[in-house]
Amino acid sequence: MPDYRELVEFIVRRLVTDPDSVRVEAETDDRDVTAVTIHVAQDDVGRVIGKRGATINAVRLLAKAAAVKVNDRVDVDIVEDE
């Protein structure tokens, strides 16, 4: 099973202006869906989302592409830290 948390964290840390504030959590539920949650500083939310959601959708696509190879399911969401 690929480490989706590490993959998403690697990508997001290079997108933001404050990489030390990035925190990525991953947990698998009872349906074997891995939920990856990205926590970033308030100023970096727009950078991670991108225009019309293009950047976050690209991150989701990469995580799902890694999951398809091993027949997993993964969801990626972003949360703004206060």
Tab-separated table of N, CA, C and O in Angstrom:
chain	number	residue	atom	x	y	z
A	1	MET	N	0.850	-1.182	0.000
A	1	MET	CA	0.000	0.000	0.000
A	1	MET	C	0.896	1.247	0.000
A	1	MET	O	1.747	1.400	0.869
A	2	PRO	N	0.718	2.141	-0.961
A	2	PRO	CA	1.505	3.371	-0.995
A	2	PRO	C	1.188	4.269	0.196
A	2	PRO	O	0.100	4.203	0.766
A	3	ASP	N	2.146	5.101	0.554
A	3	ASP	CA	1.943	6.048	1.651
A	3	ASP	C	1.370	7.339	1.058
A	3	ASP	O	2.114	8.221	0.621
A	4	TYR	N	0.053	7.440	1.021
A	4	TYR	CA	-0.620	8.586	0.421
A	4	TYR	C	-0.343	9.866	1.207
A	4	TYR	O	-0.225	10.933	0.626
A	5	ARG	N	-0.227	9.755	2.514
A	5	ARG	CA	0.064	10.909	3.348
A	5	ARG	C	1.398	11.523	2.940
A	5	ARG	O	1.512	12.732	2.750
A	6	GLU	N	2.391	10.697	2.771
A	6	GLU	CA	3.722	11.178	2.394
A	6	GLU	C	3.724	11.792	0.993
A	6	GLU	O	4.357	12.823	0.752
A	7	LEU	N	3.013	11.178	0.071
A	7	LEU	CA	2.917	11.695	-1.294
A	7	LEU	C	2.288	13.081	-1.323
A	7	LEU	O	2.829	14.020	-1.912
A	8	VAL	N	1.148	13.234	-0.656
A	8	VAL	CA	0.440	14.510	-0.639
A	8	VAL	C	1.261	15.564	0.097
A	8	VAL	O	1.363	16.710	-0.350
A	9	GLU	N	1.881	15.188	1.201
A	9	GLU	CA	2.699	16.142	1.955
A	9	GLU	C	3.876	16.637	1.113
A	9	GLU	O	4.198	17.820	1.108
A	10	PHE	N	4.518	15.749	0.376
A	10	PHE	CA	5.637	16.117	-0.492
A	10	PHE	C	5.217	17.173	-1.509
A	10	PHE	O	5.914	18.163	-1.729
A	11	ILE	N	4.059	16.989	-2.108
A	11	ILE	CA	3.571	17.926	-3.126
A	11	ILE	C	3.175	19.256	-2.503
A	11	ILE	O	3.574	20.326	-2.975
A	12	VAL	N	2.394	19.213	-1.430
A	12	VAL	CA	1.840	20.433	-0.837
A	12	VAL	C	2.936	21.301	-0.228
A	12	VAL	O	2.893	22.525	-0.346
A	13	ARG	N	3.946	20.704	0.399
A	13	ARG	CA	5.031	21.492	1.002
A	13	ARG	C	5.749	22.347	-0.038
A	13	ARG	O	6.280	23.393	0.285
A	14	ARG	N	5.778	21.908	-1.281
A	14	ARG	CA	6.449	22.667	-2.329
A	14	ARG	C	5.556	23.745	-2.942
A	14	ARG	O	6.033	24.601	-3.675
A	15	LEU	N	4.282	23.712	-2.623
A	15	LEU	CA	3.344	24.700	-3.161
A	15	LEU	C	3.177	25.931	-2.270
A	15	LEU	O	2.896	27.008	-2.761
A	16	VAL	N	3.348	25.762	-0.976
A	16	VAL	CA	2.996	26.809	-0.018
A	16	VAL	C	4.178	27.701	0.326
A	16	VAL	O	5.339	27.351	0.087
A	17	THR	N	3.885	28.863	0.921
A	17	THR	CA	4.937	29.779	1.347
A	17	THR	C	5.451	29.445	2.749
A	17	THR	O	6.551	29.839	3.111
A	18	ASP	N	4.645	28.738	3.538
A	18	ASP	CA	5.027	28.352	4.899
A	18	ASP	C	4.963	26.825	5.027
A	18	ASP	O	3.997	26.282	5.579
A	19	PRO	N	5.991	26.120	4.530
A	19	PRO	CA	5.937	24.648	4.548
A	19	PRO	C	5.945	24.043	5.955
A	19	PRO	O	5.499	22.908	6.145
A	20	ASP	N	6.421	24.800	6.948
A	20	ASP	CA	6.452	24.268	8.311
A	20	ASP	C	5.048	24.150	8.914
A	20	ASP	O	4.841	23.391	9.859
A	21	SER	N	4.088	24.886	8.371
A	21	SER	CA	2.730	24.833	8.902
A	21	SER	C	1.885	23.735	8.257
A	21	SER	O	0.754	23.506	8.664
A	22	VAL	N	2.440	23.046	7.278
A	22	VAL	CA	1.696	21.982	6.590
A	22	VAL	C	1.649	20.740	7.474
A	22	VAL	O	2.666	20.300	8.009
A	23	ARG	N	0.448	20.208	7.618
A	23	ARG	CA	0.255	18.960	8.360
A	23	ARG	C	-0.707	18.102	7.555
A	23	ARG	O	-1.765	18.564	7.144
A	24	VAL	N	-0.309	16.878	7.290
A	24	VAL	CA	-1.142	15.978	6.500
A	24	VAL	C	-1.443	14.740	7.348
A	24	VAL	O	-0.544	14.136	7.916
A	25	GLU	N	-2.721	14.402	7.409
A	25	GLU	CA	-3.160	13.231	8.172
A	25	GLU	C	-3.856	12.256	7.233
A	25	GLU	O	-4.524	12.675	6.287
A	26	ALA	N	-3.689	10.980	7.506
A	26	ALA	CA	-4.352	9.959	6.701
A	26	ALA	C	-4.914	8.888	7.623
A	26	ALA	O	-4.248	8.453	8.562
A	27	GLU	N	-6.139	8.502	7.350
A	27	GLU	CA	-6.745	7.402	8.115
A	27	GLU	C	-7.654	6.599	7.195
A	27	GLU	O	-8.282	7.138	6.292
A	28	THR	N	-7.684	5.316	7.433
A	28	THR	CA	-8.482	4.404	6.628
A	28	THR	C	-9.724	4.008	7.404
A	28	THR	O	-9.633	3.622	8.571
A	29	ASP	N	-10.885	4.106	6.754
A	29	ASP	CA	-12.129	3.764	7.435
A	29	ASP	C	-12.473	2.298	7.221
A	29	ASP	O	-11.709	1.533	6.633
A	30	ASP	N	-13.641	1.901	7.690
A	30	ASP	CA	-14.052	0.498	7.623
A	30	ASP	C	-14.375	0.028	6.206
A	30	ASP	O	-14.464	-1.164	5.946
A	31	ARG	N	-14.542	0.966	5.272
A	31	ARG	CA	-14.793	0.604	3.872
A	31	ARG	C	-13.510	0.587	3.054
A	31	ARG	O	-13.546	0.572	1.833
A	32	ASP	N	-12.354	0.656	3.737
A	32	ASP	CA	-11.032	0.669	3.104
A	32	ASP	C	-10.804	1.874	2.205
A	32	ASP	O	-10.125	1.791	1.190
A	33	VAL	N	-11.383	3.004	2.583
A	33	VAL	CA	-11.130	4.266	1.890
A	33	VAL	C	-10.172	5.070	2.760
A	33	VAL	O	-10.425	5.295	3.931
A	34	THR	N	-9.063	5.478	2.181
A	34	THR	CA	-8.090	6.280	2.906
A	34	THR	C	-8.433	7.753	2.721
A	34	THR	O	-8.460	8.251	1.598
A	35	ALA	N	-8.708	8.428	3.826
A	35	ALA	CA	-9.023	9.853	3.810
A	35	ALA	C	-7.771	10.629	4.180
A	35	ALA	O	-7.229	10.477	5.274
A	36	VAL	N	-7.289	11.451	3.257
A	36	VAL	CA	-6.109	12.275	3.476
A	36	VAL	C	-6.582	13.709	3.685
A	36	VAL	O	-7.286	14.263	2.847
A	37	THR	N	-6.206	14.300	4.821
A	37	THR	CA	-6.609	15.658	5.150
A	37	THR	C	-5.374	16.544	5.196
A	37	THR	O	-4.409	16.227	5.886
A	38	ILE	N	-5.430	17.661	4.466
A	38	ILE	CA	-4.326	18.607	4.406
A	38	ILE	C	-4.676	19.799	5.279
A	38	ILE	O	-5.730	20.418	5.112
A	39	HIS	N	-3.783	20.151	6.201
A	39	HIS	CA	-3.935	21.340	7.036
A	39	HIS	C	-2.840	22.315	6.631
A	39	HIS	O	-1.659	21.961	6.660
A	40	VAL	N	-3.232	23.525	6.236
A	40	VAL	CA	-2.260	24.551	5.850
A	40	VAL	C	-2.613	25.865	6.525
A	40	VAL	O	-3.723	26.036	7.035
A	41	ALA	N	-1.669	26.810	6.502
A	41	ALA	CA	-1.909	28.133	7.064
A	41	ALA	C	-2.981	28.849	6.250
A	41	ALA	O	-3.187	28.547	5.067
A	42	GLN	N	-3.623	29.793	6.879
A	42	GLN	CA	-4.723	30.524	6.244
A	42	GLN	C	-4.276	31.192	4.943
A	42	GLN	O	-5.017	31.203	3.959
A	43	ASP	N	-3.060	31.716	4.904
A	43	ASP	CA	-2.564	32.413	3.714
A	43	ASP	C	-2.268	31.469	2.549
A	43	ASP	O	-2.163	31.919	1.411
A	44	ASP	N	-2.107	30.184	2.827
A	44	ASP	CA	-1.716	29.233	1.787
A	44	ASP	C	-2.875	28.430	1.212
A	44	ASP	O	-2.676	27.649	0.288
A	45	VAL	N	-4.067	28.605	1.731
A	45	VAL	CA	-5.218	27.830	1.247
A	45	VAL	C	-5.451	28.078	-0.239
A	45	VAL	O	-5.655	27.149	-1.021
A	46	GLY	N	-5.387	29.321	-0.643
A	46	GLY	CA	-5.597	29.668	-2.049
A	46	GLY	C	-4.557	29.064	-2.964
A	46	GLY	O	-4.851	28.658	-4.089
A	47	ARG	N	-3.321	28.984	-2.488
A	47	ARG	CA	-2.258	28.379	-3.293
A	47	ARG	C	-2.510	26.891	-3.513
A	47	ARG	O	-2.247	26.367	-4.582
A	48	VAL	N	-2.979	26.221	-2.490
A	48	VAL	CA	-3.215	24.780	-2.609
A	48	VAL	C	-4.462	24.500	-3.444
A	48	VAL	O	-4.484	23.547	-4.221
A	49	ILE	N	-5.475	25.333	-3.327
A	49	ILE	CA	-6.693	25.132	-4.116
A	49	ILE	C	-6.461	25.501	-5.575
A	49	ILE	O	-6.855	24.780	-6.477
A	50	GLY	N	-5.822	26.633	-5.819
A	50	GLY	CA	-5.542	27.062	-7.187
A	50	GLY	C	-6.767	27.673	-7.849
A	50	GLY	O	-7.855	27.697	-7.287
A	51	LYS	N	-6.573	28.154	-9.056
A	51	LYS	CA	-7.683	28.756	-9.794
A	51	LYS	C	-8.704	27.692	-10.156
A	51	LYS	O	-8.355	26.669	-10.746
A	52	ARG	N	-9.948	27.960	-9.762
A	52	ARG	CA	-11.069	27.047	-10.007
A	52	ARG	C	-10.804	25.636	-9.483
A	52	ARG	O	-11.329	24.663	-10.014
A	53	GLY	N	-9.931	25.508	-8.480
A	53	GLY	CA	-9.658	24.214	-7.878
A	53	GLY	C	-8.705	23.346	-8.669
A	53	GLY	O	-8.600	22.145	-8.407
A	54	ALA	N	-8.002	23.924	-9.616
A	54	ALA	CA	-7.131	23.137	-10.495
A	54	ALA	C	-5.994	22.451	-9.739
A	54	ALA	O	-5.682	21.280	-10.005
A	55	THR	N	-5.383	23.147	-8.790
A	55	THR	CA	-4.241	22.578	-8.081
A	55	THR	C	-4.664	21.433	-7.166
A	55	THR	O	-4.061	20.362	-7.191
A	56	ILE	N	-5.708	21.636	-6.369
A	56	ILE	CA	-6.148	20.567	-5.467
A	56	ILE	C	-6.680	19.382	-6.267
A	56	ILE	O	-6.490	18.224	-5.870
A	57	ASN	N	-7.298	19.646	-7.409
A	57	ASN	CA	-7.761	18.541	-8.245
A	57	ASN	C	-6.595	17.752	-8.821
A	57	ASN	O	-6.679	16.529	-8.969
A	58	ALA	N	-5.489	18.429	-9.136
A	58	ALA	CA	-4.301	17.738	-9.622
A	58	ALA	C	-3.691	16.874	-8.521
A	58	ALA	O	-3.256	15.741	-8.778
A	59	VAL	N	-3.680	17.379	-7.290
A	59	VAL	CA	-3.174	16.591	-6.155
A	59	VAL	C	-4.058	15.363	-5.947
A	59	VAL	O	-3.566	14.246	-5.730
A	60	ARG	N	-5.366	15.563	-6.027
A	60	ARG	CA	-6.300	14.432	-5.890
A	60	ARG	C	-6.079	13.400	-6.992
A	60	ARG	O	-6.119	12.194	-6.745
A	61	LEU	N	-5.859	13.880	-8.212
A	61	LEU	CA	-5.639	12.979	-9.336
A	61	LEU	C	-4.378	12.141	-9.144
A	61	LEU	O	-4.383	10.935	-9.410
A	62	LEU	N	-3.309	12.756	-8.648
A	62	LEU	CA	-2.076	12.014	-8.402
A	62	LEU	C	-2.261	10.956	-7.316
A	62	LEU	O	-1.774	9.825	-7.447
A	63	ALA	N	-2.964	11.319	-6.254
A	63	ALA	CA	-3.207	10.354	-5.174
A	63	ALA	C	-4.078	9.207	-5.671
A	63	ALA	O	-3.812	8.036	-5.370
A	64	LYS	N	-5.096	9.528	-6.463
A	64	LYS	CA	-5.967	8.470	-6.984
A	64	LYS	C	-5.246	7.595	-7.999
A	64	LYS	O	-5.502	6.395	-8.078
A	65	ALA	N	-4.329	8.180	-8.765
A	65	ALA	CA	-3.551	7.390	-9.719
A	65	ALA	C	-2.665	6.394	-8.984
A	65	ALA	O	-2.521	5.240	-9.411
A	66	ALA	N	-2.079	6.815	-7.877
A	66	ALA	CA	-1.267	5.896	-7.070
A	66	ALA	C	-2.145	4.809	-6.454
A	66	ALA	O	-1.723	3.655	-6.329
A	67	ALA	N	-3.376	5.153	-6.089
A	67	ALA	CA	-4.284	4.198	-5.459
A	67	ALA	C	-4.797	3.161	-6.457
A	67	ALA	O	-4.981	1.994	-6.110
A	68	VAL	N	-5.020	3.570	-7.684
A	68	VAL	CA	-5.557	2.656	-8.696
A	68	VAL	C	-4.585	1.509	-8.965
A	68	VAL	O	-5.005	0.372	-9.176
A	69	LYS	N	-3.307	1.806	-8.915
A	69	LYS	CA	-2.302	0.775	-9.186
A	69	LYS	C	-2.398	-0.410	-8.231
A	69	LYS	O	-2.080	-1.527	-8.599
A	70	VAL	N	-2.810	-0.147	-6.991
A	70	VAL	CA	-2.907	-1.216	-5.992
A	70	VAL	C	-4.351	-1.484	-5.583
A	70	VAL	O	-4.609	-2.112	-4.558
A	71	ASN	N	-5.287	-0.984	-6.384
A	71	ASN	CA	-6.720	-1.213	-6.163
A	71	ASN	C	-7.204	-0.674	-4.812
A	71	ASN	O	-7.965	-1.333	-4.109
A	72	ASP	N	-6.754	0.537	-4.458
A	72	ASP	CA	-7.191	1.229	-3.247
A	72	ASP	C	-8.111	2.378	-3.628
A	72	ASP	O	-8.246	2.720	-4.802
A	73	ARG	N	-8.722	2.981	-2.612
A	73	ARG	CA	-9.516	4.195	-2.811
A	73	ARG	C	-8.993	5.256	-1.858
A	73	ARG	O	-8.703	4.972	-0.693
A	74	VAL	N	-8.863	6.485	-2.353
A	74	VAL	CA	-8.327	7.574	-1.542
A	74	VAL	C	-9.099	8.855	-1.824
A	74	VAL	O	-9.498	9.114	-2.957
A	75	ASP	N	-9.365	9.625	-0.757
A	75	ASP	CA	-10.016	10.934	-0.858
A	75	ASP	C	-9.080	11.966	-0.240
A	75	ASP	O	-8.524	11.740	0.833
A	76	VAL	N	-8.927	13.115	-0.895
A	76	VAL	CA	-8.052	14.184	-0.409
A	76	VAL	C	-8.882	15.428	-0.165
A	76	VAL	O	-9.624	15.863	-1.051
A	77	ASP	N	-8.774	16.001	1.029
A	77	ASP	CA	-9.491	17.220	1.393
A	77	ASP	C	-8.520	18.200	2.031
A	77	ASP	O	-7.477	17.812	2.569
A	78	ILE	N	-8.862	19.480	1.988
A	78	ILE	CA	-8.027	20.522	2.571
A	78	ILE	C	-8.799	21.216	3.683
A	78	ILE	O	-10.008	21.436	3.558
A	79	VAL	N	-8.085	21.541	4.770
A	79	VAL	CA	-8.671	22.224	5.921
A	79	VAL	C	-7.804	23.443	6.226
A	79	VAL	O	-6.587	23.351	6.235
A	80	GLU	N	-8.457	24.569	6.459
A	80	GLU	CA	-7.729	25.796	6.799
A	80	GLU	C	-7.479	25.835	8.282
A	80	GLU	O	-8.413	25.733	9.092
A	81	ASP	N	-6.216	25.968	8.694
A	81	ASP	CA	-5.890	26.132	10.101
A	81	ASP	C	-6.067	27.580	10.511
A	81	ASP	O	-5.861	28.490	9.714
A	82	GLU	N	-6.462	27.787	11.732
A	82	GLU	CA	-6.680	29.158	12.235
A	82	GLU	C	-5.382	29.780	12.643
A	82	GLU	O	-4.471	29.224	13.043
